[in-house]
Short mmCIF file of C-alpha atoms in Angstrom, two decimals:
data_model
loop_
_atom_site.label_atom_id
_atom_site.label_comp_id
_atom_site.label_asym_id
_atom_site.label_seq_id
_atom_site.Cartn_x
_atom_site.Cartn_y
_atom_site.Cartn_z
CA MET A 1 26.13 -92.50 -0.99
CA LYS A 2 28.26 -90.16 -0.55
CA ARG A 3 28.17 -87.11 1.56
CA LYS A 4 27.69 -83.53 -0.04
CA SER A 5 29.75 -81.15 1.24
CA PHE A 6 28.93 -77.95 3.20
CA TYR A 7 29.19 -76.02 -0.19
CA SER A 8 27.70 -78.01 -2.64
CA VAL A 9 24.73 -77.77 -0.30
CA LEU A 10 24.81 -74.11 0.24
CA PHE A 11 24.81 -73.81 -3.60
CA TYR A 12 21.36 -76.00 -4.52
CA LEU A 13 19.88 -73.70 -1.21
CA LEU A 14 21.08 -70.51 -3.27
CA TRP A 15 19.86 -71.00 -6.10
CA GLY A 16 15.91 -70.45 -4.36
CA LEU A 17 16.74 -67.28 -2.96
CA SER A 18 16.13 -63.37 -4.14
CA VAL A 19 19.50 -62.06 -4.88
CA VAL A 20 20.29 -58.20 -5.96
CA GLY A 21 21.96 -58.13 -9.12
CA GLN A 22 23.81 -61.14 -10.82
CA ILE A 23 26.17 -62.17 -7.82
CA SER A 24 24.53 -63.45 -4.67
CA ILE A 25 25.99 -62.79 -1.67
CA ASN A 26 25.82 -64.77 1.46
CA PRO A 27 27.68 -64.45 4.22
CA VAL A 28 27.56 -67.52 6.62
CA PHE A 29 28.54 -66.24 10.24
CA GLN A 30 25.84 -66.62 12.67
CA GLY A 31 24.90 -64.62 15.27
CA ASN A 32 24.37 -61.18 16.98
CA ASP A 33 26.10 -61.21 20.20
CA ALA A 34 29.93 -61.06 19.56
CA PHE A 35 32.07 -60.37 16.65
CA PHE A 36 35.59 -61.21 15.65
CA ILE A 37 36.94 -59.62 12.55
CA GLU A 38 37.56 -62.99 10.86
CA GLN A 39 33.65 -63.60 10.54
CA ILE A 40 33.29 -60.65 7.94
CA TYR A 41 35.54 -63.34 5.23
CA GLN A 42 33.54 -66.10 5.66
CA VAL A 43 31.29 -65.35 3.12
CA VAL A 44 30.12 -67.05 -0.22
CA LEU A 45 29.60 -65.82 -3.66
CA LEU A 46 27.19 -67.56 -6.29
CA ASN A 47 26.97 -66.47 -9.99
CA THR A 48 23.38 -66.72 -11.18
CA SER A 49 23.43 -65.21 -14.13
CA ASN A 50 24.15 -66.52 -17.72
CA SER A 51 27.15 -64.85 -18.00
CA ASN A 52 31.03 -64.89 -16.44
CA ALA A 53 31.45 -62.41 -13.98
CA GLU A 54 34.38 -60.44 -12.98
CA GLY A 55 35.28 -58.01 -10.32
CA ILE A 56 36.31 -56.96 -6.80
CA LEU A 57 34.37 -57.38 -3.56
CA HIS A 58 33.99 -55.07 -1.42
CA VAL A 59 33.13 -54.94 2.52
CA ALA A 60 32.49 -52.18 5.06
CA ILE A 61 31.35 -52.00 8.71
CA GLU A 62 29.72 -48.75 9.95
CA LYS A 63 27.84 -47.78 13.00
CA ASN A 64 24.25 -47.31 12.43
CA SER A 65 25.04 -43.66 12.45
CA GLY A 66 26.59 -43.86 9.54
CA GLU A 67 30.27 -43.32 10.96
CA ASN A 68 32.78 -45.53 9.27
CA VAL A 69 34.80 -48.48 11.06
CA PHE A 70 36.25 -50.81 9.09
CA THR A 71 36.44 -51.29 5.01
CA ASN A 72 38.18 -53.80 2.78
CA ARG A 73 38.42 -55.43 -0.63
CA THR A 74 39.33 -58.53 -2.24
CA ASN A 75 42.39 -59.11 -5.14
CA VAL A 76 39.63 -59.64 -8.74
CA ILE A 77 37.66 -62.64 -8.57
CA ARG A 78 36.66 -64.16 -11.68
CA ILE A 79 33.02 -66.35 -10.97
CA GLU A 80 31.73 -68.55 -14.13
CA SER A 81 28.42 -68.94 -14.74
CA GLY A 82 26.54 -70.79 -12.11
CA ALA A 83 30.10 -71.33 -9.93
CA LEU A 84 29.82 -70.91 -6.20
CA ILE A 85 32.93 -69.19 -4.78
CA ASN A 86 33.77 -70.24 -0.96
CA PRO A 87 35.29 -68.24 1.59
CA SER A 88 39.20 -70.05 0.99
CA GLN A 89 38.91 -68.98 -2.63
CA LEU A 90 38.83 -65.35 -1.41
CA PHE A 91 41.90 -62.91 -1.15
CA TRP A 92 41.64 -59.62 0.93
CA SER A 93 43.88 -57.19 1.43
CA PHE A 94 44.60 -56.05 4.99
CA GLY A 95 41.96 -53.32 5.05
CA ASN A 96 41.26 -49.71 6.59
CA PHE A 97 40.57 -49.28 10.39
CA ALA A 98 39.15 -45.88 11.48
CA SER A 99 40.69 -43.55 13.53
CA ASN A 100 37.49 -43.92 15.99
CA ILE A 101 37.41 -45.90 19.40
CA GLU A 102 35.14 -48.87 17.29
CA GLY A 103 37.80 -48.81 14.61
CA GLN A 104 40.92 -48.91 17.01
CA THR A 105 39.25 -51.51 19.08
CA LEU A 106 38.95 -53.74 16.21
CA ASN A 107 42.42 -53.28 15.10
CA SER A 108 44.03 -54.08 18.01
CA THR A 109 41.47 -56.67 19.69
CA GLY A 110 39.65 -58.32 16.05
CA ARG A 111 36.53 -57.39 17.82
CA LEU A 112 33.59 -54.61 17.80
CA LEU A 113 32.79 -52.91 20.79
CA GLY A 114 28.79 -53.41 22.11
CA ASP A 115 27.05 -51.45 19.47
CA GLN A 116 24.68 -51.42 16.54
CA TYR A 117 26.34 -51.70 13.59
CA ILE A 118 25.66 -52.21 9.48
CA ILE A 119 27.72 -54.64 7.67
CA CYS A 120 27.54 -53.91 3.59
CA TYR A 121 29.49 -56.43 1.07
CA LYS A 122 29.22 -54.85 -2.83
CA PHE A 123 30.56 -56.80 -5.90
CA ILE A 124 31.80 -53.95 -8.13
CA GLN A 125 32.53 -54.86 -12.00
CA THR A 126 36.31 -54.59 -13.06
CA ASN A 127 36.79 -50.74 -14.23
CA GLN A 128 32.86 -50.08 -13.65
CA SER A 129 30.71 -48.46 -10.91
CA LYS A 130 28.49 -50.65 -11.60
CA ASP A 131 26.91 -52.84 -8.72
CA TYR A 132 26.48 -56.34 -9.82
CA GLY A 133 25.45 -57.92 -6.28
CA ASN A 134 25.48 -56.37 -2.94
CA TYR A 135 24.18 -57.08 1.00
CA CYS A 136 23.67 -55.71 3.83
CA GLU A 137 22.59 -56.34 7.18
CA GLU A 138 22.07 -54.68 10.52
CA TYR A 139 24.08 -56.22 13.91
CA ASN A 140 23.38 -55.46 17.52
CA ILE A 141 26.38 -56.25 19.14
CA LYS A 142 26.23 -56.82 22.99
CA PRO A 143 28.93 -54.99 25.03
CA PHE A 144 32.17 -57.05 26.76
CA GLY A 145 32.76 -56.43 29.71
CA PRO A 146 35.38 -57.86 32.05
CA ILE A 147 34.30 -61.42 34.02
CA GLU A 148 33.99 -59.80 37.29
CA LEU A 149 34.63 -62.47 39.95
CA ILE A 150 32.35 -63.12 43.01
CA TYR A 151 32.72 -65.96 45.47
CA PRO A 152 35.12 -66.98 47.20
CA PRO A 153 35.53 -63.06 47.73
CA ASN A 154 38.79 -60.92 47.01
CA TYR A 155 40.96 -61.56 50.45
CA GLY A 156 38.08 -63.40 51.96
CA VAL A 157 37.91 -65.51 54.63
CA ILE A 158 35.66 -69.21 53.81
CA GLU A 159 35.13 -72.25 55.52
CA GLU A 160 33.99 -74.28 52.90
CA VAL A 161 36.85 -77.22 51.88
CA ASN A 162 35.12 -77.75 48.46
CA PRO A 163 33.68 -74.01 47.68
CA LEU A 164 32.03 -72.91 44.95
CA PHE A 165 33.56 -70.53 42.40
CA THR A 166 31.30 -68.16 40.61
CA TRP A 167 31.59 -65.47 38.64
CA LYS A 168 29.79 -63.38 35.82
CA PRO A 169 29.73 -63.51 32.37
CA PRO A 170 32.01 -61.24 30.10
CA ILE A 171 28.89 -60.47 27.95
CA ILE A 172 25.64 -58.64 28.65
CA GLY A 173 22.55 -60.83 27.97
CA SER A 174 22.76 -64.22 26.94
CA LEU A 175 24.83 -66.01 24.58
CA SER A 176 25.37 -69.58 24.00
CA GLY A 177 28.67 -70.94 23.23
CA VAL A 178 30.90 -69.61 26.16
CA THR A 179 33.16 -71.21 27.89
CA TYR A 180 35.44 -70.91 30.79
CA TYR A 181 39.31 -71.66 31.79
CA ILE A 182 39.61 -71.60 35.82
CA LYS A 183 43.18 -71.91 37.56
CA LEU A 184 43.63 -72.18 41.06
CA VAL A 185 46.89 -72.26 42.90
CA GLU A 186 48.86 -71.96 46.43
CA GLN A 187 50.26 -68.62 47.17
CA ASN A 188 53.24 -68.34 49.04
CA ASP A 189 54.70 -66.31 51.32
CA ASN A 190 56.25 -62.99 49.99
CA GLN A 191 55.17 -64.07 46.24
CA GLY A 192 52.60 -61.36 44.28
CA ILE A 193 49.51 -63.01 43.48
CA ASN A 194 50.32 -62.84 39.57
CA GLN A 195 53.65 -64.38 40.49
CA ALA A 196 51.50 -67.05 42.13
CA LEU A 197 49.48 -67.99 39.34
CA PHE A 198 52.12 -68.40 36.38
CA SER A 199 54.99 -70.02 38.60
CA ASN A 200 53.29 -72.21 40.96
CA PRO A 201 51.39 -76.12 40.03
CA PRO A 202 47.56 -75.59 39.47
CA LEU A 203 45.62 -77.16 42.58
CA LEU A 204 42.46 -76.59 40.06
CA GLU A 205 42.50 -76.01 36.10
CA GLU A 206 39.37 -76.59 34.50
CA ARG A 207 38.92 -75.70 30.32
CA ASN A 208 35.32 -75.72 28.66
CA VAL A 209 33.95 -74.97 32.23
CA ASN A 210 29.82 -74.61 31.65
CA PRO A 211 28.23 -72.38 32.91
CA ASN A 212 29.45 -69.56 34.86
CA PHE A 213 30.44 -71.85 38.23
CA ILE A 214 32.65 -74.87 39.48
CA ASN A 215 32.98 -76.69 42.65
CA TYR A 216 36.29 -77.33 44.09
CA PRO A 217 36.83 -81.33 43.29
CA ILE A 218 36.73 -83.53 46.75
CA THR A 219 39.43 -85.75 44.51
CA SER A 220 41.66 -82.78 44.24
CA ILE A 221 44.22 -81.61 47.01
CA PRO A 222 42.65 -80.71 49.90
CA LEU A 223 43.04 -76.82 50.69
CA VAL A 224 44.83 -76.57 53.88
CA LYS A 225 43.77 -73.79 57.16
CA GLY A 226 45.15 -70.97 57.15
CA GLU A 227 46.76 -70.99 53.54
CA HIS A 228 46.52 -68.24 50.93
CA TYR A 229 44.72 -69.15 47.57
CA VAL A 230 44.47 -67.09 44.06
CA TRP A 231 42.24 -67.53 41.41
CA GLN A 232 41.37 -66.45 37.67
CA VAL A 233 39.04 -67.18 35.17
CA GLU A 234 38.99 -67.06 31.33
CA ALA A 235 36.25 -66.83 29.09
CA PHE A 236 36.61 -68.45 25.46
CA LEU A 237 33.92 -68.33 22.61
CA ALA A 238 34.90 -71.27 20.29
CA ASP A 239 38.93 -70.90 20.27
CA LYS A 240 38.50 -66.72 20.68
CA SER A 241 39.75 -65.07 24.08
CA LEU A 242 36.57 -63.21 25.44
CA GLY A 243 39.26 -61.43 28.23
CA LYS A 244 40.42 -62.62 31.86
CA SER A 245 39.51 -61.75 35.22
CA GLU A 246 41.40 -60.36 37.44
CA ILE A 247 43.22 -62.14 40.07
CA TRP A 248 41.68 -62.86 43.49
CA THR A 249 43.09 -64.06 46.74
CA PHE A 250 41.35 -65.95 49.46
CA VAL A 251 41.92 -67.74 52.68
CA LEU A 252 40.33 -70.84 54.00
CA GLY A 253 39.49 -70.99 57.61
CA GLU A 254 40.83 -68.51 60.03
CA ASN A 255 43.35 -65.96 58.57
CA GLU A 256 46.58 -66.76 60.53
CA LYS A 257 48.47 -65.15 57.64
CA GLU A 258 49.10 -61.54 56.53
CA LEU A 259 48.49 -60.57 53.24
CA PRO A 260 51.33 -59.99 51.40
CA LYS A 261 51.48 -56.02 50.49
CA SER A 262 52.04 -56.26 46.82
CA ASN A 263 48.34 -57.76 47.05
CA GLN A 264 46.96 -54.84 47.56
CA GLU A 265 49.13 -52.78 45.24
CA GLU A 266 47.76 -55.49 42.55
CA SER A 267 43.75 -54.71 43.61
CA PHE A 268 44.75 -50.79 41.28
CA ARG A 269 43.82 -51.96 38.02
CA LEU A 270 46.68 -50.99 35.20
CA PRO A 271 45.93 -49.01 32.18
CA LYS A 272 46.51 -50.85 28.92
CA VAL A 273 48.50 -49.50 25.92
CA PHE A 274 45.29 -49.87 23.89
CA ARG A 275 41.66 -50.21 24.04
CA ASP A 276 40.85 -54.15 24.15
CA GLY A 277 37.47 -53.76 24.28
CA SER A 278 36.76 -55.04 27.99
CA TYR A 279 35.02 -52.75 30.17
CA TYR A 280 36.06 -52.05 34.18
CA LEU A 281 32.74 -51.90 36.16
CA VAL A 282 33.09 -49.46 38.35
CA ASN A 283 30.18 -47.73 41.23
CA GLU A 284 31.58 -43.74 41.15
CA LYS A 285 35.12 -44.60 41.72
CA VAL A 286 37.80 -45.69 39.60
CA TYR A 287 40.81 -47.55 41.08
CA ILE A 288 44.05 -47.36 38.70
CA ALA A 289 47.59 -48.19 39.36
CA TYR A 290 50.04 -45.93 37.59
CA ASP A 291 54.27 -46.55 36.76
CA ASN A 292 55.00 -43.03 37.23
CA LYS A 293 59.00 -43.95 35.39
CA TYR A 294 59.57 -40.37 34.33
CA ASN A 295 59.25 -38.67 37.46
CA GLU A 296 56.27 -36.61 36.40
CA PRO A 297 54.37 -34.59 39.06
CA LEU A 298 51.13 -34.93 37.96
CA LEU A 299 48.99 -37.18 35.93
CA ASN A 300 48.03 -36.03 32.08
CA TYR A 301 45.20 -37.61 31.87
CA LYS A 302 42.04 -36.60 29.86
CA LEU A 303 38.25 -38.28 30.62
CA PHE A 304 35.59 -39.24 27.82
CA LEU A 305 32.01 -40.11 27.54
CA ASN A 306 31.38 -43.32 25.58
CA GLY A 307 34.41 -43.63 24.90
CA SER A 308 34.09 -41.01 21.93
CA ASN A 309 36.96 -37.91 22.25
CA LYS A 310 34.42 -35.42 21.17
CA SER A 311 32.82 -35.80 24.41
CA GLU A 312 35.63 -34.76 26.78
CA PHE A 313 35.27 -33.58 30.53
CA SER A 314 36.55 -30.31 31.78
CA ASP A 315 37.86 -29.36 35.29
CA LEU A 316 39.00 -32.85 36.14
CA PRO A 317 41.06 -33.06 39.48
CA ARG A 318 44.39 -32.39 39.84
CA ILE A 319 46.49 -35.64 40.69
CA GLU A 320 49.84 -35.41 41.98
CA LEU A 321 51.93 -37.98 41.50
CA LYS A 322 55.12 -39.66 43.24
CA PRO A 323 57.79 -41.42 41.59
CA GLY A 324 57.21 -45.40 41.13
CA LEU A 325 53.96 -47.02 41.04
CA ASN A 326 51.17 -44.50 42.29
CA GLN A 327 47.73 -45.65 43.12
CA ILE A 328 45.08 -43.77 42.23
CA THR A 329 41.23 -43.02 43.30
CA ILE A 330 39.39 -41.03 40.74
CA SER A 331 35.82 -39.91 41.68
CA LEU A 332 32.93 -40.11 39.18
CA LYS A 333 30.56 -38.41 41.24
CA ASP A 334 30.93 -35.06 40.69
CA LEU A 335 31.67 -35.35 36.97
CA ALA A 336 29.34 -37.75 35.69
CA PRO A 337 25.74 -36.88 36.70
CA GLU A 338 24.36 -39.34 34.02
CA PRO A 339 25.30 -42.65 35.64
CA ASN A 340 24.39 -45.33 32.89
CA ASN A 341 27.01 -44.79 30.38
CA LYS A 342 30.46 -45.81 29.68
CA TYR A 343 33.89 -43.95 29.82
CA SER A 344 37.19 -43.97 28.51
CA ILE A 345 40.33 -42.60 30.80
CA GLU A 346 43.01 -41.53 28.43
CA ILE A 347 46.48 -41.28 29.98
CA SER A 348 50.07 -39.92 28.42
CA ASN A 349 53.62 -39.54 29.68
CA LYS A 350 56.07 -37.17 28.46
CA LYS A 351 57.72 -39.34 26.25
CA GLY A 352 54.31 -39.21 24.07
CA GLN A 353 52.97 -42.96 25.16
CA LYS A 354 48.99 -43.51 25.86
CA PHE A 355 47.34 -45.64 28.16
CA PHE A 356 43.90 -46.51 28.22
CA THR A 357 40.85 -47.80 30.97
CA LEU A 358 37.61 -48.32 29.70
CA ILE A 359 34.81 -47.71 32.18
CA LEU A 360 31.46 -49.64 32.57
CA ASN A 361 29.35 -47.96 35.08
CA ILE A 362 27.47 -51.21 37.33
CA LYS A 363 24.15 -49.69 36.95
CA GLU A 364 24.36 -49.27 32.98
CA LEU A 365 24.95 -53.59 33.52
CA ASP A 366 21.95 -53.82 35.92
CA SER A 367 19.48 -51.99 33.52
CA LEU A 368 20.58 -53.89 30.67
CA ASN A 369 20.38 -57.42 32.25
CA ASN A 370 16.78 -56.71 33.63
#
């Protein structure tokens, strides 16, 4: 007996469903925890009427407040009576992204920030405004945070020759299907942690790690007392990256070497050229490394509550800059009396370039996990 295809089986299942209008619209993606833009294009259409249909499929993503995030539409679709159209037969336009932080994050990263959204599809008949089919569903997308490394501690000295590498997941709450890629290398003298990680041969390199820990294998090259090592973890959902951790360094046994100065500089987080949806976990203080290429005397920065340009903090502290790399500490203690919130820092230079750091208070993370 021949094996039926997925869409053939779905064809029969859809006939048994109640539909709105003559076109049944059925998204085939699953899950509420994480969202990538490709998922909205995974939709199947079925003409349940006795006549042919011609029209355009529209999709819109809105926040629960009604604020627009994204819209798109297909080319004209012709569906014969009783016919099924699968995702590969739909041809979409480029889409329109809203100017708010949700729309711009979706545009630059392909994923939604953590929030509540409504995704709606409508099939509109050609040259008419009549709705021939619609489908709407609410989604509670969980916030993305950075992968937070736990052990071995950054700049720590450990005794275990086969340490247990552990880290926190990048999404608040549980999410099935997340795997991790971990890389560990030795750091040479006068070598920064970035250079070491990307240039030196790995002592440990494992993909599809699950859950969020792994022992250093006893069959690997033994770690050497007094040597420095750096490591990093990246999370994946299927083949989609959920982000990378910071790069941490540690020493086995007694600290016989002085940590390179460049390591200390790299412990401050560089702002990004776009809002990528990954939050920086803080506890009252934010540490930023800013490259003052144009010898500006003061840091031109803004602080927003919940990433909204409508909720800007005033009377920010004056921060003086020196030429080159600056290590900047911004205290939120006096600026943000409400601790359980997200923030966005926007830095501008005199050339009009903007840089961003998204902040998630640790207390908020703890409260959502309870």
